[in-house]
Amino acid sequence: MIAESGHYALVLALALALIQSTVPMLGAAQRDVALMNVGRSAALAQLLFAGLSFIALITLHVTSDFSVANVFENSHSMKPLLYKITGVWGNHEGSMLLWVSILALFGAMVAAFGNNLPPSLRARVLSVQAWVASAFYLFILTTSNPFARLATPPIEGRDLNPVLQDIGLAVHPPMLYLGYVGFSISFSFAIAALLEGRIDAAWARWVRPWTLMAWIFLTLGIAMGSYWAYYELGWGGWWFWDPVENASLMPWLAGTALLHSAVVMEKRNALKVWTILLSILTFSLSLLGTFLVRSGVITSVHAFASDPTRGVFILGILVLFIGGSLTLFAGRATALKQGGLFAPISREGALVLNNLLLTVSCATVLFGTLYPVIMEALDFKLSVGAPFYNLTFGPLFALLLLMVPFGPMLAWKRGDLVAAMQRLLAAGVTALVAIAIAWAWARGGSALAPLGIGLGVFVISGAVVDLVERSGIARVPFKTALHRTRGLPRSVWGTAFAHAGLGVALLGIVCETTWNSELISTLRPGDIRNLAGYQIKFDGMTQRQGPNFAEVVSTFVISENGRQLAVMTPSKRSFATRGMSTTEAALMTRGVSQLYVSLGDTTADGGLAVRIYHKPLVLLIWFGPVLMAFGGLLSLSDRRLRVGAPQPARGLRGLQAAE
């Protein structure tokens, strides 16, 4: 009965989405307030029924109702409760239900908290959001029903893929989907603005908080997924340029460009055409990522399904929304006025350069991801890996990081590059000192690594210099500077933290990539190996039984200069139901560096193959994105992002009313 109730709730959510997609749009066209308000009620009710459907699927998994095909395929009665819950979105059908539930959540948030929006714009935003929701409700109900019953209910389930039975999967997919789906609001705002004929600084002020919220979640989701792959898959790497990893990186790059472009539009009433286009492209890349994961056109540890029917349906959604929105954009873009002018050397110019580098970087990743797929369709087998991205994406992003500290130092409309360089002199000197130290201490590795260290330090120091310049610490009495510092807008602090996070992540990437140490050896009990100043002693293996797996645990005693530091216990788990095994790596953290032990197979003579890594400063790779997300939260909490922008003069309107 729970399954039928969940299915019925999903059907009702579709019906409400169809109402929400049409009635408010008609109301906006006729200026009928009553019809426009239908959108708010329908959006809230849609969230209610989508949420009920999702809760029903969770209940079926928790109670191990194996008469439901989705539960049978992805659960087991002996599985821990946490993984019964996370198993709901550890499969195609459940993850799509989570996808549309988050879509309904964002629509309901616009309905509940969009009181500062003009009623007609809000109605159109909710209608466009419902168009997207309706398409995915239809997709789920016709090709991916999570509540389908089995004719002959089995006694036990097949269990969830063992690789997905990890705490990281409890948080990573929801975070990622909140980012993916959150950009649908930016898309809906862009389409609604094109339909309404209102694109101005106020529009940019309204769309920025939603874009920033999605960007924060996507940043955390990507970082968490990277860390999960690092410790769970046993490969010891943090990024593999996997096509599905790229699918999440592309909307992040486009979303970052959108955030900066919206700032220019809000402050200077410029870059209107570009900002609208970025709003469309960012969500389009999210849809493309959904297609890549679920169509079967790529093979990846992250990919869900290979059903051609699903792939064709999602491809139809892609064509409908991407093609339709770009067609609408092409028809309306010619009527847009660009607004305020600015000199090339200005803060606007720096943000335009930022956008150019981000979008070219995104295009590079898109090419590297899709080119093998296209060639495979033409019967040519090839792969695009790290060397391609290192030679293309790497230099572009390095140039972007070099330009980051200059943006906040330049004035709006017309800046002074020489003055900006003078203000960044301290940051430059600090970077040069860091390069000299890295060159003196480096042992092996790329000759470019010290330059990478210097670039990371320059970005971090630039963020600090920006705060120092704004507070006037070096120019005014300390009490005055302290008062100024306390009075700085949260968005200023947020920008500084986000930019510093980029530098922190770069330091971790350079150090881990350049100076990591690796030891591959076959050990027997009592054997000792040395790596990066550590003595690793293999003490033997023991067996133990988990809730739904059998586990062989190996014990390693870690010492330094004769002093015991830790005991590491990597293991191998065997899941009898699935007939699969996983490797559980062990990590020892010292500061922000880690010792990493991963197990291989046992040999005929009783030896154990072991792979041991020392990864210097590796945790900075993930501390950086966390710092960036924290900066985003600070900016999001700024009151200026929660109030409407002043109405621009009539002569500065970007698009005249089209009604």
XYZ file of C-alpha atoms in Angstrom:
659
model
C 0.000 0.000 0.000
C 2.914 2.334 0.720
C 4.283 1.774 -2.784
C 0.935 2.553 -4.389
C 0.575 5.671 -2.230
C 4.048 6.859 -3.246
C 3.251 6.252 -6.912
C -0.080 8.061 -6.616
C 1.625 11.018 -4.890
C 4.065 11.202 -7.797
C 1.175 11.274 -10.277
C -0.476 14.075 -8.283
C 2.831 15.975 -8.267
C 2.878 15.699 -12.067
C -0.698 16.996 -12.279
C 0.197 19.960 -10.073
C 3.308 20.648 -12.146
C 1.201 20.745 -15.301
C -1.171 23.228 -13.645
C 1.754 25.282 -12.398
C 3.303 25.303 -15.867
C 0.268 26.820 -17.587
C -2.080 28.762 -15.288
C 0.452 31.294 -13.868
C 1.843 31.880 -17.360
C -1.647 32.719 -18.615
C -2.176 34.935 -15.575
C 1.042 36.825 -16.282
C 0.015 37.357 -19.896
C -3.438 38.633 -18.846
C -2.182 40.492 -15.744
C -4.608 38.416 -13.672
C -3.297 38.342 -10.079
C -5.519 35.418 -9.069
C -4.183 33.206 -11.852
C -0.599 34.252 -11.143
C -1.007 33.279 -7.478
C -2.012 29.769 -8.530
C 1.676 29.214 -9.190
C 2.576 29.727 -5.537
C -0.070 27.322 -4.241
C 0.733 24.721 -6.894
C 4.478 24.906 -6.172
C 3.974 24.359 -2.436
C 1.517 21.505 -3.039
C 3.853 19.950 -5.589
C 6.638 19.883 -2.993
C 4.255 18.219 -0.542
C 3.383 15.365 -2.886
C 6.912 14.935 -4.270
C 8.157 14.819 -0.677
C 5.521 12.251 0.274
C 6.556 10.099 -2.673
C 10.204 10.287 -1.645
C 9.366 9.480 1.990
C 7.336 6.486 0.791
C 10.375 5.102 -1.066
C 12.566 5.610 2.018
C 9.990 3.749 4.112
C 9.975 0.832 1.656
C 13.761 0.575 1.863
C 13.878 0.860 5.653
C 11.195 -1.843 6.084
C 12.856 -4.065 3.429
C 9.754 -4.470 1.302
C 11.250 -6.736 -1.363
C 8.010 -6.899 -3.295
C 9.124 -3.554 -4.766
C 11.667 -4.075 -7.539
C 13.741 -1.053 -6.542
C 14.112 -2.314 -2.966
C 14.911 -5.861 -4.121
C 17.615 -4.630 -6.507
C 19.282 -2.253 -4.044
C 18.719 -3.402 -0.478
C 19.159 -6.285 1.945
C 17.571 -7.013 5.301
C 20.983 -7.185 7.019
C 22.202 -3.885 5.622
C 22.794 -1.132 8.254
C 19.942 1.364 8.568
C 22.051 4.268 7.293
C 22.796 2.441 4.054
C 19.187 1.386 3.676
C 18.345 5.087 3.589
C 21.242 6.120 1.360
C 20.446 3.210 -0.926
C 17.314 5.122 -1.903
C 19.417 7.455 -4.046
C 22.184 4.933 -4.752
C 20.326 3.760 -7.853
C 18.835 5.287 -10.981
C 15.134 5.331 -10.043
C 15.633 6.595 -6.508
C 18.179 9.210 -7.502
C 15.788 10.590 -10.125
C 13.058 10.808 -7.478
C 15.493 12.763 -5.301
C 16.260 14.939 -8.358
C 12.629 15.957 -8.900
C 12.031 16.355 -5.157
C 14.860 18.898 -5.005
C 13.451 20.540 -8.134
C 10.099 20.869 -6.358
C 11.892 22.180 -3.257
C 13.533 25.035 -5.155
C 10.247 25.930 -6.830
C 8.521 26.005 -3.455
C 11.301 28.192 -2.041
C 10.739 30.739 -4.815
C 7.013 30.622 -4.062
C 7.537 31.047 -0.324
C 10.434 33.526 -0.259
C 10.016 35.392 -3.540
C 7.828 38.148 -2.131
C 10.240 40.823 -3.377
C 9.761 39.677 -6.976
C 7.251 41.350 -9.291
C 4.174 39.061 -9.390
C 4.380 38.545 -13.156
C 8.075 37.603 -13.057
C 7.515 35.235 -10.134
C 4.601 33.595 -11.967
C 6.713 33.032 -15.074
C 9.658 31.714 -13.036
C 7.389 29.182 -11.324
C 5.872 28.174 -14.660
C 9.255 27.559 -16.277
C 10.353 25.607 -13.215
C 7.223 23.478 -13.589
C 8.012 22.833 -17.275
C 11.271 21.205 -16.226
C 9.595 19.320 -13.382
C 6.815 18.001 -15.638
C 9.343 16.576 -18.095
C 11.184 14.692 -15.363
C 8.006 13.464 -13.672
C 7.001 11.996 -17.031
C 10.471 10.476 -17.391
C 10.217 8.766 -14.013
C 6.650 7.528 -14.447
C 7.179 6.152 -17.958
C 10.738 4.751 -17.836
C 11.981 4.711 -14.225
C 9.111 3.953 -11.843
C 10.667 3.409 -8.387
C 7.461 1.807 -7.067
C 7.096 -1.035 -9.577
C 6.035 -4.291 -7.921
C 7.459 -7.772 -8.541
C 4.966 -10.491 -9.473
C 6.677 -12.981 -7.153
C 8.150 -11.194 -4.106
C 11.545 -12.655 -3.128
C 12.542 -13.389 0.448
C 15.767 -11.387 0.338
C 17.188 -8.499 -1.650
C 20.281 -8.288 -3.865
C 21.929 -5.610 -1.678
C 23.296 -2.212 -2.702
C 26.468 -1.980 -4.743
C 29.158 -2.414 -2.022
C 31.151 0.552 -3.335
C 28.171 2.787 -2.503
C 27.829 1.529 1.070
C 29.812 4.376 2.563
C 29.050 7.436 4.662
C 30.282 9.671 1.855
C 27.395 8.510 -0.315
C 24.967 9.631 2.395
C 25.826 13.255 1.649
C 27.597 13.475 -1.717
C 24.630 12.849 -4.099
C 22.158 15.140 -2.274
C 24.766 17.920 -2.207
C 25.532 17.400 -5.883
C 21.859 17.395 -6.843
C 21.187 20.536 -4.813
C 23.848 22.159 -6.985
C 22.729 20.656 -10.293
C 19.051 21.308 -9.734
C 19.624 24.639 -7.999
C 20.829 26.092 -11.292
C 17.354 25.394 -12.653
C 16.235 28.538 -10.798
C 18.782 30.650 -12.686
C 17.515 29.045 -15.893
C 13.893 29.750 -14.964
C 14.721 33.373 -14.138
C 16.467 33.783 -17.493
C 13.585 32.312 -19.526
C 11.014 34.249 -17.487
C 12.933 37.487 -18.049
C 13.116 36.863 -21.788
C 9.384 36.148 -21.882
C 8.508 39.161 -19.741
C 10.917 41.582 -21.341
C 12.556 42.703 -18.098
C 16.297 42.324 -17.848
C 18.027 44.885 -15.660
C 20.120 45.320 -12.537
C 17.187 44.347 -10.336
C 16.906 41.030 -12.177
C 20.589 40.355 -11.517
C 20.078 41.131 -7.804
C 17.174 38.665 -7.655
C 18.945 35.834 -9.440
C 22.302 36.043 -7.623
C 21.271 34.458 -4.288
C 19.744 31.441 -6.037
C 22.801 31.004 -8.223
C 25.105 31.394 -5.236
C 23.157 28.819 -3.234
C 23.421 26.264 -6.047
C 27.128 27.044 -6.481
C 27.805 26.442 -2.764
C 26.100 23.051 -2.820
C 27.799 22.015 -6.051
C 31.205 23.047 -4.676
C 30.697 20.917 -1.573
C 29.227 18.055 -3.596
C 32.198 17.908 -5.968
C 34.691 18.112 -3.090
C 32.909 15.384 -1.142
C 32.712 13.146 -4.194
C 36.417 13.647 -4.816
C 37.294 12.711 -1.238
C 34.983 9.674 -1.369
C 36.690 8.394 -4.532
C 40.076 9.078 -2.937
C 39.569 6.909 0.134
C 36.916 4.428 -1.016
C 38.090 3.262 -4.430
C 41.608 2.474 -3.184
C 43.374 4.092 -6.137
C 44.952 6.837 -4.088
C 43.983 9.590 -6.523
C 41.725 12.574 -5.916
C 40.670 13.385 -9.510
C 40.750 11.108 -12.544
C 39.149 13.280 -15.274
C 36.413 10.680 -15.348
C 33.595 11.747 -17.740
C 31.101 11.869 -14.859
C 33.497 13.937 -12.755
C 33.762 16.271 -15.736
C 29.963 16.378 -15.948
C 29.867 17.998 -12.500
C 32.866 20.248 -13.132
C 31.396 21.859 -16.257
C 28.295 23.415 -14.611
C 30.530 24.509 -11.717
C 32.796 26.415 -14.122
C 29.825 27.943 -15.940
C 28.091 28.742 -12.641
C 31.217 30.487 -11.352
C 31.286 32.597 -14.515
C 27.563 33.338 -14.047
C 28.105 34.594 -10.501
C 30.777 37.045 -11.630
C 28.818 38.132 -14.694
C 25.737 38.821 -12.563
C 27.861 41.120 -10.372
C 28.761 43.226 -13.424
C 25.129 43.303 -14.513
C 23.971 44.367 -11.061
C 26.636 47.015 -10.496
C 26.974 48.433 -14.011
C 23.823 47.251 -15.821
C 26.128 45.629 -18.405
C 26.752 42.131 -19.852
C 23.007 41.445 -20.014
C 23.107 39.210 -23.065
C 26.056 37.261 -21.701
C 24.518 36.802 -18.241
C 21.264 35.488 -19.678
C 23.175 33.111 -21.945
C 25.266 31.842 -19.030
C 22.098 31.204 -17.006
C 20.819 29.010 -19.825
C 24.122 27.249 -20.468
C 24.830 26.473 -16.812
C 21.612 24.517 -16.340
C 22.002 23.027 -19.811
C 25.328 21.570 -18.687
C 23.574 20.154 -15.606
C 21.067 18.461 -17.916
C 23.932 17.203 -20.080
C 25.533 15.681 -16.992
C 22.250 13.915 -16.206
C 22.200 12.520 -19.743
C 25.810 11.315 -19.581
C 25.282 9.510 -16.271
C 22.021 7.802 -17.221
C 22.116 7.175 -20.951
C 24.804 4.503 -21.089
C 26.924 6.446 -23.596
C 29.862 6.412 -21.169
C 31.334 3.811 -18.847
C 32.192 5.047 -15.360
C 32.165 3.918 -11.751
C 29.697 6.802 -11.242
C 27.332 5.929 -14.109
C 23.905 4.557 -13.229
C 22.221 2.932 -16.176
C 22.606 1.795 -19.765
C 18.961 1.574 -20.834
C 18.686 3.137 -24.335
C 15.023 4.028 -23.726
C 15.996 6.235 -20.812
C 18.831 7.766 -22.793
C 16.519 8.670 -25.680
C 13.951 10.206 -23.299
C 16.582 12.352 -21.555
C 18.027 13.295 -24.940
C 14.553 14.512 -25.877
C 14.441 16.610 -22.704
C 17.855 18.028 -23.588
C 16.753 18.968 -27.094
C 13.491 20.459 -25.830
C 14.890 22.668 -23.074
C 18.328 23.527 -24.430
C 17.144 23.970 -27.997
C 13.984 25.808 -26.994
C 15.726 28.168 -24.585
C 18.512 28.994 -27.035
C 15.940 29.624 -29.766
C 14.061 31.997 -27.469
C 17.341 33.669 -26.529
C 18.298 34.115 -30.186
C 14.933 35.710 -30.911
C 15.078 38.150 -27.996
C 18.811 38.874 -27.718
C 18.791 41.392 -30.546
C 16.405 43.585 -28.538
C 18.735 43.730 -25.543
C 20.762 46.846 -24.859
C 24.169 46.315 -23.344
C 23.851 49.070 -20.748
C 26.830 50.698 -19.026
C 30.174 51.076 -20.797
C 33.537 50.477 -19.162
C 37.226 50.613 -19.984
C 39.169 47.383 -20.619
C 41.275 48.079 -17.509
C 38.555 48.103 -14.864
C 36.873 45.731 -12.482
C 34.292 44.972 -15.160
C 37.125 44.201 -17.583
C 38.733 41.857 -15.059
C 35.426 40.047 -14.580
C 34.977 39.766 -18.348
C 38.440 38.180 -18.572
C 37.458 35.917 -15.694
C 34.370 34.861 -17.669
C 36.374 34.298 -20.831
C 38.882 32.009 -19.112
C 36.189 30.098 -17.241
C 34.085 29.497 -20.322
C 37.058 28.456 -22.465
C 38.129 26.093 -19.662
C 34.595 24.699 -19.570
C 34.600 24.271 -23.362
C 37.905 22.410 -23.099
C 36.463 19.959 -20.562
C 33.321 19.584 -22.693
C 35.398 18.758 -25.771
C 37.540 16.249 -23.887
C 34.426 14.574 -22.483
C 32.315 14.363 -25.643
C 34.976 13.820 -28.308
C 35.604 10.147 -27.375
C 31.825 9.562 -27.309
C 31.417 11.051 -30.783
C 34.378 9.108 -32.175
C 33.096 5.878 -30.641
C 29.794 6.424 -32.439
C 31.875 6.535 -35.637
C 33.631 3.245 -34.681
C 36.869 4.904 -33.601
C 38.053 3.870 -30.156
C 40.079 6.456 -28.258
C 40.331 7.982 -24.798
C 41.096 11.450 -23.522
C 42.948 11.442 -20.231
C 44.995 13.556 -17.874
C 47.725 14.573 -20.396
C 45.138 16.362 -22.565
C 43.620 18.247 -19.626
C 47.029 19.084 -18.150
C 48.073 20.705 -21.426
C 44.804 22.558 -22.074
C 42.809 23.107 -18.903
C 45.862 23.538 -16.656
C 47.383 26.664 -18.315
C 43.967 28.307 -18.675
C 43.158 27.869 -15.013
C 46.648 28.954 -13.966
C 46.161 32.197 -15.906
C 42.753 32.638 -14.270
C 44.284 32.241 -10.800
C 46.989 34.756 -11.671
C 44.300 37.326 -12.521
C 42.094 36.653 -9.462
C 43.838 39.063 -7.019
C 43.729 41.930 -9.529
C 39.936 42.098 -9.884
C 39.104 43.467 -6.405
C 41.968 45.990 -6.704
C 40.551 47.686 -9.795
C 37.892 50.383 -9.711
C 34.568 50.087 -11.476
C 34.291 51.625 -14.969
C 37.949 52.711 -15.208
C 40.782 51.235 -13.185
C 44.495 51.825 -12.745
C 46.524 48.673 -13.401
C 49.781 50.196 -12.111
C 48.124 51.201 -8.828
C 46.644 47.722 -8.493
C 50.082 46.173 -9.017
C 51.515 48.467 -6.361
C 48.844 47.410 -3.870
C 49.600 43.768 -4.668
C 53.345 44.260 -4.231
C 53.330 42.632 -0.788
C 51.427 39.637 -2.167
C 53.919 39.373 -5.042
C 56.913 39.488 -2.705
C 55.337 36.828 -0.491
C 54.803 34.640 -3.552
C 58.428 35.071 -4.663
C 59.656 34.097 -1.201
C 57.436 31.000 -1.331
C 58.871 30.085 -4.753
C 62.439 30.474 -3.450
C 61.731 28.320 -0.396
C 60.006 25.640 -2.479
C 62.915 25.603 -4.944
C 65.434 25.271 -2.129
C 63.576 22.466 -0.335
C 62.205 20.576 -3.342
C 63.621 17.128 -3.949
C 62.667 15.902 -7.396
C 59.379 16.519 -9.156
C 58.443 19.051 -11.786
C 60.474 22.240 -12.062
C 57.175 24.088 -12.423
C 55.956 22.957 -8.990
C 57.583 25.883 -7.074
C 55.844 28.251 -9.491
C 52.555 26.554 -8.628
C 53.318 27.033 -4.934
C 54.043 30.699 -5.572
C 50.804 31.119 -7.528
C 48.774 29.593 -4.697
C 50.462 31.847 -2.141
C 49.862 34.867 -4.426
C 46.134 34.130 -4.605
C 45.868 33.725 -0.818
C 47.984 36.810 -0.120
C 45.948 38.793 -2.641
C 42.772 37.991 -0.717
C 44.443 39.166 2.516
C 45.715 42.349 0.839
C 42.191 43.117 -0.370
C 40.883 42.988 3.221
C 43.841 45.042 4.471
C 43.251 47.720 1.809
C 39.553 47.954 2.586
C 40.124 48.215 6.340
C 43.001 50.690 5.972
C 45.144 48.962 8.600
C 48.364 50.421 7.191
C 46.984 53.963 6.753
C 44.701 54.806 9.692
C 44.810 54.371 13.476
C 44.242 50.821 14.698
C 40.844 51.550 16.294
C 39.601 53.145 13.106
C 40.892 50.206 11.057
C 39.218 47.773 13.458
C 35.939 49.644 13.131
C 36.237 49.564 9.346
C 37.024 45.859 9.415
C 33.924 45.116 11.478
C 31.867 47.214 9.100
C 32.998 45.437 5.940
C 30.049 43.811 4.119
C 29.852 40.060 4.462
C 30.059 39.745 0.697
C 33.561 41.280 0.845
C 34.634 38.702 3.414
C 32.949 36.004 1.352
C 34.856 36.998 -1.786
C 38.153 36.976 0.108
C 37.508 33.524 1.605
C 36.376 32.088 -1.745
C 39.455 33.417 -3.551
C 41.748 32.224 -0.758
C 40.116 28.788 -1.008
C 41.271 28.561 -4.621
C 44.844 29.231 -3.527
C 44.637 26.694 -0.694
C 43.345 24.001 -3.063
C 46.133 24.788 -5.544
C 48.781 24.334 -2.831
C 47.358 20.913 -2.008
C 47.149 19.896 -5.674
C 50.740 20.920 -6.435
C 52.253 19.325 -3.328
C 50.317 16.053 -3.585
C 50.893 15.690 -7.314
C 54.571 16.592 -7.238
C 55.967 15.185 -4.019
C 53.810 12.194 -3.127
C 55.714 8.985 -2.392
C 54.561 5.487 -3.338
C 55.636 2.033 -2.208
C 54.306 -1.166 -3.797
C 55.459 -4.298 -2.029
C 54.497 -7.821 -0.986
C 54.644 -8.168 2.801
C 54.529 -11.035 5.261
C 53.848 -10.725 8.987
C 56.782 -9.022 10.666
C 58.078 -7.316 7.524
C 59.008 -3.631 7.783
C 59.141 -1.059 5.017
C 60.228 2.597 5.057
C 58.489 5.451 3.275
C 58.897 9.223 3.719
C 60.562 8.796 7.113
C 57.929 6.362 8.431
C 58.523 2.727 9.377
C 55.557 0.539 8.405
C 55.423 -2.889 10.070
C 52.951 -5.532 8.893
C 51.574 -7.346 11.956
C 49.282 -9.843 10.241
C 45.650 -10.379 9.300
C 42.455 -11.194 11.195
C 38.926 -12.012 10.078
C 35.691 -10.535 11.344
C 32.047 -10.518 10.362
C 30.190 -7.342 9.459
C 26.415 -6.890 9.263
C 26.258 -7.911 5.583
C 29.877 -8.708 4.700
C 32.882 -10.760 5.755
C 36.044 -8.768 6.321
C 39.765 -9.541 6.392
C 41.565 -6.842 8.381
C 45.304 -6.238 8.086
C 47.227 -4.491 10.849
C 50.096 -2.091 10.224
C 52.075 -0.391 12.990
C 53.391 3.023 11.974
C 56.492 4.411 13.672
C 58.802 7.371 13.249
C 62.349 7.353 14.671
C 61.457 4.361 16.818
C 58.322 5.988 18.291
C 54.992 4.358 17.522
C 52.520 6.813 15.989
C 49.477 4.815 15.017
C 48.013 1.465 14.074
C 46.395 1.356 10.613
C 43.841 -1.320 9.728
C 42.969 -1.461 6.017
C 40.710 -4.312 5.018
C 39.052 -6.276 2.257
C 35.314 -6.859 2.457
C 33.398 -9.617 0.683
C 29.676 -9.161 0.043
C 28.248 -12.631 -0.590
C 24.862 -11.407 -1.836
C 26.378 -9.340 -4.619
C 29.392 -11.585 -5.100
C 31.622 -8.523 -4.912
C 34.507 -7.346 -2.770
C 35.774 -3.912 -1.851
C 39.038 -2.540 -0.542
C 38.814 -0.276 2.487
C 41.903 1.912 2.605
C 43.361 3.126 5.907
C 44.421 6.731 6.439
C 46.729 8.293 9.023
C 46.496 12.071 9.165
C 49.293 14.269 10.437
C 48.542 17.942 10.040
C 47.196 18.199 6.507
C 49.282 15.316 5.145
C 48.284 11.658 5.072
C 49.760 8.182 4.988
C 47.530 5.946 2.859
C 47.532 2.118 2.880
C 45.559 0.084 0.355
C 45.521 -3.705 0.050
C 45.969 -5.907 -2.983
C 45.644 -9.668 -3.334
C 47.308 -12.345 -1.262
C 49.984 -14.502 -2.901
C 50.221 -18.278 -2.937
C 53.013 -18.239 -0.357
C 51.022 -16.176 2.162
C 52.283 -12.733 1.229
C 50.037 -9.665 0.925
C 50.353 -7.119 -1.868
C 50.268 -3.621 -0.394
C 50.270 -0.151 -1.888
C 51.395 2.610 0.491
C 51.377 6.339 -0.278
C 52.604 9.391 1.538
C 50.612 12.413 0.390
C 51.983 15.764 1.571
C 49.419 18.515 2.194
C 46.741 16.428 0.448
C 43.915 17.611 2.729
C 44.345 21.159 1.424
C 42.758 19.912 -1.806
C 39.444 19.595 0.070
C 39.939 22.322 2.654
C 40.121 24.771 -0.254
C 36.602 24.012 -1.581
C 35.231 24.033 1.978
C 36.751 27.508 2.423
C 35.229 28.558 -0.897
C 31.796 27.298 0.157
C 32.168 29.120 3.487
C 32.912 32.297 1.558
C 29.787 31.682 -0.485
C 27.732 31.297 2.691
C 29.108 34.590 4.021
C 28.134 36.325 0.795
C 24.708 34.675 0.848
C 24.130 35.993 4.377
C 24.821 39.569 3.242
C 21.604 41.555 3.605
C 22.235 43.261 0.273
C 21.506 39.954 -1.474
C 18.100 39.689 0.194
C 16.639 42.999 -0.874
C 15.666 44.300 -4.281
C 18.005 46.475 -6.264
C 17.006 50.075 -6.956
C 14.856 50.505 -10.024
C 16.990 51.666 -12.966
C 16.066 54.657 -15.012
C 13.714 54.042 -17.895
C 16.417 54.793 -20.424
C 18.609 52.057 -19.000
C 16.075 49.271 -19.274
C 17.640 46.336 -21.075
C 14.523 45.198 -22.905
C 11.259 46.982 -23.414
C 8.083 45.238 -22.394
C 7.134 42.715 -25.053
C 3.489 42.541 -24.160
